[in-house]
Tab-separated table of C-alpha atoms in Angstrom:
chain	number	residue	atom	x	y	z
A	1	UNK	CA	2.880	-21.450	0.900
A	2	UNK	CA	1.985	-24.868	2.324
A	3	UNK	CA	-1.409	-26.538	1.979
A	4	UNK	CA	-2.884	-29.147	4.317
A	5	UNK	CA	-5.796	-31.086	2.863
A	6	UNK	CA	-8.535	-32.082	5.307
A	7	UNK	CA	-10.912	-34.984	4.959
A	8	UNK	CA	-14.521	-34.007	5.297
A	9	UNK	CA	-15.159	-36.406	8.162
A	10	UNK	CA	-12.488	-35.019	10.510
A	11	UNK	CA	-14.777	-32.382	12.054
A	12	UNK	CA	-18.244	-33.381	10.826
A	13	UNK	CA	-20.271	-31.172	13.231
A	14	UNK	CA	-17.939	-28.201	13.678
A	15	UNK	CA	-16.806	-25.321	11.541
A	16	UNK	CA	-13.059	-24.659	11.462
A	17	UNK	CA	-12.304	-20.938	11.295
A	18	UNK	CA	-8.555	-20.558	11.583
A	19	UNK	CA	-5.627	-22.135	13.430
A	20	UNK	CA	-2.469	-20.449	14.709
A	21	UNK	CA	0.807	-21.769	15.978
A	22	UNK	CA	3.135	-20.323	18.629
A	23	UNK	CA	6.766	-21.071	19.336
A	24	UNK	CA	9.369	-20.083	16.740
A	25	UNK	CA	6.838	-18.700	14.296
A	26	UNK	CA	3.167	-17.964	13.905
A	27	UNK	CA	1.224	-19.864	11.277
A	28	UNK	CA	-2.134	-18.548	10.128
A	29	UNK	CA	-4.503	-21.096	8.610
A	30	UNK	CA	-7.450	-19.833	6.614
A	31	UNK	CA	-10.179	-22.310	5.681
A	32	UNK	CA	-11.110	-22.624	1.995
A	33	UNK	CA	-13.632	-25.454	1.638
A	34	UNK	CA	-11.613	-28.613	2.477
A	35	UNK	CA	-8.097	-27.167	2.599
A	36	UNK	CA	-6.115	-24.876	4.865
A	37	UNK	CA	-3.496	-22.469	3.534
A	38	UNK	CA	-0.485	-21.690	5.688
A	39	UNK	CA	1.329	-18.382	5.975
A	40	UNK	CA	4.205	-17.956	8.423
A	41	UNK	CA	5.636	-14.848	10.079
A	42	UNK	CA	8.079	-14.089	12.924
A	43	UNK	CA	7.125	-15.085	16.483
A	44	UNK	CA	5.047	-12.874	18.710
A	45	UNK	CA	5.162	-9.341	17.415
A	46	UNK	CA	2.555	-7.206	15.721
A	47	UNK	CA	2.567	-8.562	12.199
A	48	UNK	CA	-0.138	-6.782	10.259
A	49	UNK	CA	0.694	-8.255	6.863
A	50	UNK	CA	1.294	-11.829	5.776
A	51	UNK	CA	4.447	-12.883	3.967
A	52	UNK	CA	4.297	-11.675	0.392
A	53	UNK	CA	3.419	-13.750	-2.660
A	54	UNK	CA	5.280	-12.837	-5.840
A	55	UNK	CA	3.845	-12.692	-9.369
A	56	UNK	CA	6.078	-12.264	-12.480
A	57	UNK	CA	5.385	-8.957	-14.207
A	58	UNK	CA	8.125	-8.244	-16.741
A	59	UNK	CA	11.653	-6.851	-16.537
A	60	UNK	CA	12.827	-4.397	-13.866
A	61	UNK	CA	9.356	-3.456	-12.654
A	62	UNK	CA	9.408	0.086	-11.253
A	63	UNK	CA	5.787	0.882	-10.380
A	64	UNK	CA	2.373	-0.748	-10.088
A	65	UNK	CA	-1.158	0.661	-10.328
A	66	UNK	CA	-4.335	-1.199	-9.378
A	67	UNK	CA	-7.791	-0.920	-10.960
A	68	UNK	CA	-10.559	-2.878	-12.688
A	69	UNK	CA	-9.515	-2.786	-16.340
A	70	UNK	CA	-12.109	-5.134	-17.823
A	71	UNK	CA	-15.217	-4.390	-15.754
A	72	UNK	CA	-15.505	-7.806	-14.119
A	73	UNK	CA	-15.431	-6.409	-10.580
A	74	UNK	CA	-11.981	-7.894	-9.888
A	75	UNK	CA	-8.954	-5.667	-9.442
A	76	UNK	CA	-6.182	-5.896	-12.044
A	77	UNK	CA	-2.589	-4.623	-12.064
A	78	UNK	CA	-0.618	-2.495	-14.526
A	79	UNK	CA	3.168	-2.423	-14.114
A	80	UNK	CA	5.868	-0.084	-15.485
A	81	UNK	CA	8.797	-2.093	-16.848
A	82	UNK	CA	12.302	-0.839	-17.576
A	83	UNK	CA	15.092	-2.766	-19.319
A	84	UNK	CA	14.418	-5.183	-22.194
A	85	UNK	CA	11.107	-4.374	-23.917
A	86	UNK	CA	10.604	-1.256	-21.827
A	87	UNK	CA	6.927	-0.510	-21.542
A	88	UNK	CA	4.173	-1.912	-19.390
A	89	UNK	CA	2.556	-5.175	-18.305
A	90	UNK	CA	-1.069	-6.049	-17.607
A	91	UNK	CA	-1.888	-8.687	-14.982
A	92	UNK	CA	-5.604	-9.453	-14.967
A	93	UNK	CA	-6.920	-10.314	-11.529
A	94	UNK	CA	-8.382	-13.714	-10.714
A	95	UNK	CA	-9.746	-12.721	-7.302
A	96	UNK	CA	-8.425	-13.682	-3.851
A	97	UNK	CA	-5.326	-11.518	-4.559
A	98	UNK	CA	-4.219	-13.708	-7.469
A	99	UNK	CA	-3.219	-12.666	-10.986
A	100	UNK	CA	-2.995	-14.220	-14.445
A	101	UNK	CA	0.401	-14.356	-16.225
A	102	UNK	CA	1.486	-10.923	-17.469
A	103	UNK	CA	0.751	-9.510	-20.904
A	104	UNK	CA	3.895	-7.517	-21.742
A	105	UNK	CA	3.887	-4.545	-24.122
A	106	UNK	CA	6.958	-2.648	-25.311
A	107	UNK	CA	6.915	1.018	-26.344
A	108	UNK	CA	9.728	2.425	-28.510
A	109	UNK	CA	11.627	5.387	-27.098
A	110	UNK	CA	10.258	4.948	-23.585
A	111	UNK	CA	11.998	4.191	-20.275
A	112	UNK	CA	9.077	3.995	-17.846
A	113	UNK	CA	9.357	5.347	-14.315
A	114	UNK	CA	5.799	4.873	-13.042
A	115	UNK	CA	2.193	4.216	-14.060
A	116	UNK	CA	-1.121	5.715	-12.944
A	117	UNK	CA	-4.711	4.866	-13.905
A	118	UNK	CA	-7.265	7.627	-14.546
A	119	UNK	CA	-10.410	8.137	-16.631
A	120	UNK	CA	-9.107	10.960	-18.789
A	121	UNK	CA	-11.885	11.063	-21.391
A	122	UNK	CA	-14.902	10.415	-19.140
A	123	UNK	CA	-16.008	7.219	-20.865
A	124	UNK	CA	-16.086	5.186	-17.637
A	125	UNK	CA	-12.979	3.206	-18.630
A	126	UNK	CA	-9.589	3.458	-16.959
A	127	UNK	CA	-6.818	5.008	-19.033
A	128	UNK	CA	-3.074	4.573	-18.512
A	129	UNK	CA	-0.456	7.296	-18.032
A	130	UNK	CA	3.209	6.304	-18.008
A	131	UNK	CA	6.038	8.454	-16.670
A	132	UNK	CA	9.047	8.360	-18.983
A	133	UNK	CA	12.605	9.458	-18.223
A	134	UNK	CA	13.390	9.774	-21.958
A	135	UNK	CA	12.941	13.048	-23.837
A	136	UNK	CA	9.848	11.686	-25.616
A	137	UNK	CA	7.897	12.574	-22.471
A	138	UNK	CA	4.868	11.118	-20.685
A	139	UNK	CA	2.756	8.523	-22.491
A	140	UNK	CA	-1.068	8.270	-22.524
A	141	UNK	CA	-2.958	5.125	-23.546
A	142	UNK	CA	-6.763	5.210	-23.577
A	143	UNK	CA	-8.476	2.182	-22.088
A	144	UNK	CA	-10.864	0.005	-24.078
A	145	UNK	CA	-12.664	-1.370	-21.015
A	146	UNK	CA	-11.861	-4.990	-21.906
A	147	UNK	CA	-8.479	-5.177	-20.208
A	148	UNK	CA	-6.449	-3.580	-22.984
A	149	UNK	CA	-5.212	-0.108	-23.957
A	150	UNK	CA	-5.026	1.761	-27.246
A	151	UNK	CA	-2.132	3.240	-29.197
A	152	UNK	CA	0.464	5.104	-27.067
A	153	UNK	CA	0.316	8.901	-27.359
A	154	UNK	CA	3.595	10.546	-26.354
A	155	UNK	CA	3.680	14.049	-24.860
A	156	UNK	CA	7.206	15.380	-25.514
A	157	UNK	CA	6.430	18.826	-24.102
A	158	UNK	CA	6.119	17.264	-20.620
A	159	UNK	CA	9.899	16.797	-20.542
A	160	UNK	CA	11.635	13.804	-18.994
A	161	UNK	CA	8.664	12.857	-16.848
A	162	UNK	CA	10.073	11.150	-13.731
A	163	UNK	CA	6.905	11.408	-11.629
A	164	UNK	CA	3.426	11.920	-13.061
A	165	UNK	CA	0.021	12.585	-11.553
A	166	UNK	CA	-3.163	14.515	-12.321
A	167	UNK	CA	-5.099	17.412	-10.808
A	168	UNK	CA	-7.571	20.088	-11.914
A	169	UNK	CA	-5.522	23.297	-11.884
A	170	UNK	CA	-7.860	25.466	-13.950
A	171	UNK	CA	-11.021	24.200	-12.229
A	172	UNK	CA	-12.845	23.200	-15.408
A	173	UNK	CA	-13.651	19.709	-14.140
A	174	UNK	CA	-11.068	18.066	-16.429
A	175	UNK	CA	-7.929	16.162	-15.452
A	176	UNK	CA	-4.699	18.078	-16.038
A	177	UNK	CA	-1.339	16.325	-16.204
A	178	UNK	CA	1.693	17.333	-14.124
A	179	UNK	CA	5.193	15.865	-14.310
A	180	UNK	CA	8.475	16.362	-12.533
A	181	UNK	CA	11.345	16.730	-14.979
A	182	UNK	CA	15.061	17.367	-14.465
A	183	UNK	CA	14.678	21.074	-13.595
A	184	UNK	CA	11.169	21.481	-12.221
A	185	UNK	CA	7.583	20.536	-13.032
A	186	UNK	CA	5.521	20.731	-16.213
A	187	UNK	CA	1.744	21.255	-16.306
A	188	UNK	CA	-0.352	20.153	-19.298
A	189	UNK	CA	-4.004	21.243	-19.189
A	190	UNK	CA	-6.486	18.508	-20.102
A	191	UNK	CA	-9.083	18.777	-22.867
A	192	UNK	CA	-11.333	16.017	-21.501
A	193	UNK	CA	-10.754	13.672	-24.444
A	194	UNK	CA	-7.419	12.191	-23.363
A	195	UNK	CA	-5.347	14.901	-25.060
A	196	UNK	CA	-3.509	17.812	-23.450
A	197	UNK	CA	-2.233	21.305	-24.193
A	198	UNK	CA	1.434	22.154	-24.537
A	199	UNK	CA	3.229	22.216	-21.198
A	200	UNK	CA	3.893	25.213	-18.975
A	201	UNK	CA	7.148	24.910	-17.002
A	202	UNK	CA	7.938	25.846	-13.405
A	203	UNK	CA	11.565	25.628	-12.355
A	204	UNK	CA	13.012	24.647	-8.985
A	205	UNK	CA	16.535	24.409	-7.583
A	206	UNK	CA	17.671	20.798	-8.049
A	207	UNK	CA	16.108	17.785	-9.738
A	208	UNK	CA	12.699	16.892	-8.264
A	209	UNK	CA	11.622	13.268	-7.911
A	210	UNK	CA	7.980	13.442	-6.792
A	211	UNK	CA	5.215	15.751	-5.663
A	212	UNK	CA	1.982	15.975	-3.713
A	213	UNK	CA	-0.971	18.061	-4.891
A	214	UNK	CA	-3.585	19.513	-2.541
A	215	UNK	CA	-4.923	22.844	-1.269
A	216	UNK	CA	-2.229	23.589	1.317
A	217	UNK	CA	-3.185	27.202	2.076
A	218	UNK	CA	-6.972	26.704	2.209
A	219	UNK	CA	-7.790	29.136	-0.610
A	220	UNK	CA	-9.744	26.585	-2.652
A	221	UNK	CA	-7.063	26.089	-5.322
A	222	UNK	CA	-4.758	23.129	-5.950
A	223	UNK	CA	-1.138	23.639	-4.848
A	224	UNK	CA	1.992	21.540	-5.448
A	225	UNK	CA	4.612	20.358	-2.938
A	226	UNK	CA	7.716	19.177	-4.795
A	227	UNK	CA	10.291	16.779	-3.286
A	228	UNK	CA	13.884	17.603	-4.299
A	229	UNK	CA	16.619	15.150	-3.209
A	230	UNK	CA	19.381	16.822	-1.217
A	231	UNK	CA	17.495	20.130	-1.103
A	232	UNK	CA	14.051	19.854	0.506
A	233	UNK	CA	10.460	20.583	-0.455
A	234	UNK	CA	9.473	23.449	-2.774
A	235	UNK	CA	5.938	24.858	-2.974
A	236	UNK	CA	3.980	26.304	-5.889
A	237	UNK	CA	0.542	27.746	-5.098
A	238	UNK	CA	-2.323	27.415	-7.579
A	239	UNK	CA	-4.277	30.424	-8.805
A	240	UNK	CA	-7.277	28.423	-10.035
A	241	UNK	CA	-6.703	29.434	-13.676
A	242	UNK	CA	-4.176	26.708	-14.556
A	243	UNK	CA	-1.116	28.693	-13.517
A	244	UNK	CA	1.114	28.413	-10.439
A	245	UNK	CA	3.190	30.876	-8.442
A	246	UNK	CA	6.328	30.002	-6.459
A	247	UNK	CA	5.809	30.238	-2.692
A	248	UNK	CA	9.073	29.076	-1.127
A	249	UNK	CA	11.080	26.072	0.009
A	250	UNK	CA	11.710	24.024	3.150
A	251	UNK	CA	15.349	22.904	3.285
A	252	UNK	CA	16.403	19.564	4.825
A	253	UNK	CA	19.545	17.509	5.176
A	254	UNK	CA	19.463	14.117	3.499
A	255	UNK	CA	17.575	12.901	0.505
A	256	UNK	CA	13.944	13.906	0.289
A	257	UNK	CA	12.276	10.946	-1.377
A	258	UNK	CA	8.640	10.521	-2.521
A	259	UNK	CA	6.163	12.738	-0.724
A	260	UNK	CA	2.486	12.310	0.240
A	261	UNK	CA	-0.086	14.489	1.938
A	262	UNK	CA	-3.021	13.843	4.273
A	263	UNK	CA	-4.426	15.064	7.604
A	264	UNK	CA	-2.494	12.944	10.107
A	265	UNK	CA	-3.589	14.771	13.285
A	266	UNK	CA	-7.250	15.373	12.395
A	267	UNK	CA	-7.112	19.154	12.741
A	268	UNK	CA	-8.555	19.774	9.292
A	269	UNK	CA	-5.193	20.906	7.877
A	270	UNK	CA	-3.080	19.007	5.376
A	271	UNK	CA	0.211	17.518	6.577
A	272	UNK	CA	3.162	16.046	4.676
A	273	UNK	CA	5.121	12.794	4.892
A	274	UNK	CA	8.413	12.517	3.038
A	275	UNK	CA	11.199	9.969	2.908
A	276	UNK	CA	14.673	10.833	4.136
A	277	UNK	CA	18.124	9.256	4.409
A	278	UNK	CA	19.239	11.396	7.377
A	279	UNK	CA	20.024	10.702	10.188
A	280	UNK	CA	19.186	7.237	8.805
A	281	UNK	CA	16.524	5.970	6.395
A	282	UNK	CA	13.011	6.823	7.492
A	283	UNK	CA	10.139	9.262	7.152
A	284	UNK	CA	9.701	12.916	8.111
A	285	UNK	CA	6.261	14.142	9.195
A	286	UNK	CA	5.469	17.850	8.787
A	287	UNK	CA	2.225	19.028	10.366
A	288	UNK	CA	0.453	21.756	8.406
A	289	UNK	CA	-1.079	24.972	9.743
A	290	UNK	CA	-3.671	25.336	6.986
A	291	UNK	CA	-2.120	28.583	5.814
A	292	UNK	CA	0.672	27.014	3.763
A	293	UNK	CA	3.264	26.747	6.533
A	294	UNK	CA	4.449	23.622	8.359
A	295	UNK	CA	5.840	22.761	11.788
A	296	UNK	CA	9.411	21.426	12.083
A	297	UNK	CA	9.580	17.796	10.950
A	298	UNK	CA	9.397	14.749	13.213
A	299	UNK	CA	11.540	11.790	12.189
A	300	UNK	CA	10.615	8.073	12.223
A	301	UNK	CA	13.096	5.390	11.233
A	302	UNK	CA	12.243	2.635	8.751
A	303	UNK	CA	12.343	2.425	4.979
A	304	UNK	CA	13.001	5.519	2.879
A	305	UNK	CA	11.203	5.635	-0.435
A	306	UNK	CA	7.753	5.297	-1.948
A	307	UNK	CA	4.936	6.059	0.543
A	308	UNK	CA	1.265	5.086	0.583
A	309	UNK	CA	-1.348	6.340	3.082
A	310	UNK	CA	-4.261	4.143	4.159
A	311	UNK	CA	-6.249	2.794	7.139
A	312	UNK	CA	-4.454	-0.500	7.655
A	313	UNK	CA	-5.489	-1.594	11.158
A	314	UNK	CA	-9.112	-0.392	11.310
A	315	UNK	CA	-8.689	2.186	14.095
A	316	UNK	CA	-9.780	5.176	11.958
A	317	UNK	CA	-6.269	6.639	12.139
A	318	UNK	CA	-4.184	7.136	9.000
A	319	UNK	CA	-1.175	4.841	8.627
A	320	UNK	CA	1.851	4.773	6.316
A	321	UNK	CA	3.512	2.004	4.309
A	322	UNK	CA	6.965	2.802	2.921
A	323	UNK	CA	8.930	0.805	0.336
A	324	UNK	CA	12.606	1.548	-0.159
A	325	UNK	CA	16.076	1.448	1.282
A	326	UNK	CA	16.750	0.383	4.853
A	327	UNK	CA	19.704	1.257	7.070
A	328	UNK	CA	23.238	0.853	5.723
A	329	UNK	CA	23.658	-1.375	2.692
A	330	UNK	CA	20.868	-3.745	3.671
A	331	UNK	CA	18.112	-4.892	1.315
A	332	UNK	CA	15.177	-2.802	0.239
A	333	UNK	CA	12.275	-3.279	2.644
A	334	UNK	CA	8.667	-2.342	3.376
A	335	UNK	CA	7.915	-0.751	6.733
A	336	UNK	CA	4.472	0.108	8.131
A	337	UNK	CA	3.955	2.971	10.604
A	338	UNK	CA	0.617	2.918	12.403
A	339	UNK	CA	-0.822	6.353	13.145
A	340	UNK	CA	-2.088	7.475	16.534
A	341	UNK	CA	-4.379	10.172	15.131
A	342	UNK	CA	-2.448	13.042	16.727
A	343	UNK	CA	0.210	13.358	14.028
A	344	UNK	CA	2.542	10.820	15.641
A	345	UNK	CA	3.216	7.230	14.651
A	346	UNK	CA	4.174	4.015	16.395
A	347	UNK	CA	7.456	2.183	15.805
A	348	UNK	CA	7.626	0.606	12.347
A	349	UNK	CA	6.509	-2.925	11.541
A	350	UNK	CA	8.877	-4.503	9.010
A	351	UNK	CA	7.145	-6.753	6.506
A	352	UNK	CA	8.476	-10.054	5.187
A	353	UNK	CA	8.983	-9.271	1.506
A	354	UNK	CA	10.139	-11.727	-1.161
A	355	UNK	CA	11.147	-9.209	-3.822
A	356	UNK	CA	13.191	-6.011	-3.666
A	357	UNK	CA	10.429	-3.368	-3.487
A	358	UNK	CA	10.814	-0.137	-5.461
A	359	UNK	CA	7.294	1.214	-5.031
A	360	UNK	CA	4.201	0.269	-3.063
A	361	UNK	CA	0.460	0.857	-3.251
A	362	UNK	CA	-2.578	-0.453	-1.376
A	363	UNK	CA	-5.862	-2.023	-2.469
A	364	UNK	CA	-8.326	-4.625	-1.194
A	365	UNK	CA	-7.331	-7.451	-3.515
A	366	UNK	CA	-9.120	-10.326	-1.788
A	367	UNK	CA	-12.426	-8.586	-1.007
A	368	UNK	CA	-12.209	-8.863	2.795
A	369	UNK	CA	-12.551	-5.119	3.375
A	370	UNK	CA	-8.901	-4.660	4.355
A	371	UNK	CA	-6.305	-2.790	2.256
A	372	UNK	CA	-3.516	-5.137	1.156
A	373	UNK	CA	-0.043	-4.066	0.011
A	374	UNK	CA	1.273	-4.446	-3.530
A	375	UNK	CA	4.845	-3.604	-4.518
A	376	UNK	CA	6.861	-3.582	-7.735
A	377	UNK	CA	10.465	-4.818	-7.682
A	378	UNK	CA	13.569	-4.668	-9.844
A	379	UNK	CA	13.500	-8.462	-10.180
A	380	UNK	CA	10.612	-8.164	-12.627
A	381	UNK	CA	7.751	-9.026	-10.323
A	382	UNK	CA	5.021	-7.615	-8.149
A	383	UNK	CA	4.526	-8.827	-4.591
A	384	UNK	CA	1.217	-9.000	-2.734
A	385	UNK	CA	1.048	-9.015	1.062
A	386	UNK	CA	-2.405	-9.628	2.522
A	387	UNK	CA	-3.623	-7.516	5.424
A	388	UNK	CA	-4.023	-9.687	8.549
A	389	UNK	CA	-4.664	-6.933	11.094
A	390	UNK	CA	-7.583	-7.774	13.361
A	391	UNK	CA	-10.897	-6.249	12.264
A	392	UNK	CA	-14.142	-6.451	14.308
A	393	UNK	CA	-15.815	-8.883	11.916
A	394	UNK	CA	-12.869	-11.274	11.622
A	395	UNK	CA	-14.164	-14.736	12.559
A	396	UNK	CA	-10.955	-15.815	14.321
A	397	UNK	CA	-7.917	-13.598	14.539
A	398	UNK	CA	-4.498	-13.213	16.093
A	399	UNK	CA	-2.525	-10.133	16.994
A	400	UNK	CA	0.303	-9.154	19.251
A	401	UNK	CA	0.271	-5.371	19.839
A	402	UNK	CA	2.319	-5.390	23.069
A	403	UNK	CA	4.348	-8.576	22.870
A	404	UNK	CA	1.595	-10.860	24.198
A	405	UNK	CA	-0.039	-13.172	21.718
A	406	UNK	CA	-3.832	-12.877	21.708
A	407	UNK	CA	-6.568	-14.797	19.983
A	408	UNK	CA	-9.984	-13.206	19.521
A	409	UNK	CA	-13.347	-13.770	17.886
A	410	UNK	CA	-16.631	-11.804	17.535
A	411	UNK	CA	-18.669	-11.248	20.684
A	412	UNK	CA	-21.701	-12.766	18.991
A	413	UNK	CA	-20.090	-16.218	19.055
A	414	UNK	CA	-21.055	-16.849	22.664
A	415	UNK	CA	-20.989	-20.657	22.401
A	416	UNK	CA	-17.705	-20.950	20.510
A	417	UNK	CA	-14.965	-23.109	22.010
A	418	UNK	CA	-11.212	-22.554	21.767
A	419	UNK	CA	-9.124	-25.715	21.476
A	420	UNK	CA	-5.374	-26.322	21.253
A	421	UNK	CA	-3.068	-29.147	20.242
A	422	UNK	CA	0.614	-29.851	19.794
A	423	UNK	CA	-0.059	-31.505	16.442
A	424	UNK	CA	-2.755	-31.547	13.803
A	425	UNK	CA	-3.896	-35.055	14.687
A	426	UNK	CA	-7.718	-35.004	15.058
A	427	UNK	CA	-7.524	-36.963	18.328
A	428	UNK	CA	-5.188	-34.550	20.161
A	429	UNK	CA	-7.288	-31.386	20.386
A	430	UNK	CA	-8.024	-30.189	23.932
A	431	UNK	CA	-10.257	-27.393	25.165
A	432	UNK	CA	-8.491	-24.254	26.460
A	433	UNK	CA	-9.853	-23.797	29.983
A	434	UNK	CA	-8.912	-20.121	30.433
A	435	UNK	CA	-11.883	-17.787	30.292
A	436	UNK	CA	-11.932	-15.097	27.560
A	437	UNK	CA	-13.001	-11.516	28.243
A	438	UNK	CA	-14.742	-8.955	26.045
A	439	UNK	CA	-12.288	-6.384	24.638
A	440	UNK	CA	-13.189	-3.908	21.882
A	441	UNK	CA	-16.356	-5.812	21.044
A	442	UNK	CA	-14.597	-9.181	20.723
A	443	UNK	CA	-13.919	-12.182	22.905
A	444	UNK	CA	-10.187	-12.126	23.641
A	445	UNK	CA	-7.791	-14.542	25.317
A	446	UNK	CA	-4.070	-14.079	25.992
A	447	UNK	CA	-1.951	-17.083	25.032
A	448	UNK	CA	1.509	-17.267	26.565
A	449	UNK	CA	4.189	-18.330	24.110
A	450	UNK	CA	5.726	-21.651	25.138
A	451	UNK	CA	8.741	-23.573	23.967
A	452	UNK	CA	6.428	-26.252	22.589
A	453	UNK	CA	4.630	-25.285	19.400
A	454	UNK	CA	0.857	-25.324	19.542
A	455	UNK	CA	-2.035	-25.023	17.146
A	456	UNK	CA	-5.372	-23.393	18.008
A	457	UNK	CA	-8.813	-23.659	16.501
A	458	UNK	CA	-12.119	-21.973	17.209
A	459	UNK	CA	-15.159	-24.216	17.032
A	460	UNK	CA	-18.733	-23.035	16.579
A	461	UNK	CA	-21.538	-25.572	17.175
C-alpha cells in the first residue's frame, strides 16, 4: 500500500472524496484526514474487492472466524493453526479492517481443522469450537468476554472432527454440536452450559469433509446435507427429537468440496452450492424443490473449495465467494460469483490475493456497511480484502460491469464537479466537460480508458 501525504492548503475550499487512475491499472484513493491511501487492481474490469492486506496469524492457518470477543464493538479474528504449536490464534481488531499482532495458543493433542464462534452457554459471550482431526475430538473453549478463552474441553466421542458446526436437532432451544468424521457424522446434544452429551453416529459411504444444515424438506426439522469427496452429497433428515434418518445420496463425478445452502432463486426453497474439480475447478448449484429433492446441477468455473454466501454488490441477490484450487496446478485463488436472483450466476471475478487461501469468510470489518472478505492461508496469515463494489451511498465510486470504466456519485451532490489530471500536481487539474446522467439513483459518467494514465477527483463546494 502506498500513501501520499497532502498539505492542508492544496485544496483549501474543496473536499476530496476519492481519485482513480486509468491506463494499466486502477488506483483507488480514499481520503483519511490529510492522507490518501492507494490500492491498485487490474485495468478496467469489474473488481469488487481491493487487493488483500495480510496479517500474520500463526503457523499453517486453516480457518478463520470473525466476532467481537471483547465487547468493544470492533470485530476480532480467531484462527485455527496447524503445524508447530497447533492450536489457535486471537487477533484483536483495531477497526478499519486492521488487527493487532496475534496471541498464539497451543493445545496438546490437537490438529485443528477449523474454528467457529458461538454462544454455547447463553452468557452473551462468544465461545470457541475447534475442529480436530486427531482422535481427541472437537474442542470447546468458553469465552470470558474480554478477548480470551478458558480451558480447552475435548470431546473425544465426536471422533476425528474434520468439519464442525452447530444446530438445534432436538428443538430444545440449545445448540447441539455436529462433526464430520472419517466415516460419517457425529451429533452431540447440547446442555446449554457449554457441555454436550455423548455422540450419536450416522455413517455414510466415503469420508465426508463438510456439511450444510437446514430444513430441506419443509417439515420444520433440521436436516443435514453431507459433502463426500469423490462420491457426492448424502442427506440425513431430522426428526425433531435429536435423531436423524438417512434419506439418500446424489452422486457426482469429481471432488465434492465444502457445501453451503441458501435460496439462490428466491422461490422460498433451499438450494445447494458445492465445490467440484470436474470438469475443472468450480462450483455446482443445485436448486431445491422444497420437498427434499434437487434439480440437476449447473456448473460454474472458478475456485473449488471453501464457500461463503453474502450480498456483496448491494443488488439484493445472493452471491458466492470461493477460496481454493484453481485450474491445473496453478495457485490457490478466491473467486466471486455474483448472483442474478434466478439461481444463476455471472462469470467469476478473480480477486488479487497475497496469501494462499484455504478458507474464506465475510464480515464488515471497516464499518462501511459492505461485507469484506477474510481468508486463512497455509503461510500462517489471514488476508483481508475490502469490498469496493459501488453502493448507493458511496461518495465517489468506480466500477466496470461491462468493460467500460464508470465514475459515479450520489444524486444529491448536484453541484459537484468532476476533474481529471495526468499527474497529482495541484496546478494540473482540469474539469471534465462531459455531462453525467442519473443511473440507479446516482450521477454516472463513462470514462474511456486511454493510453495516458489519468487521475480523477470529485469536488463538492
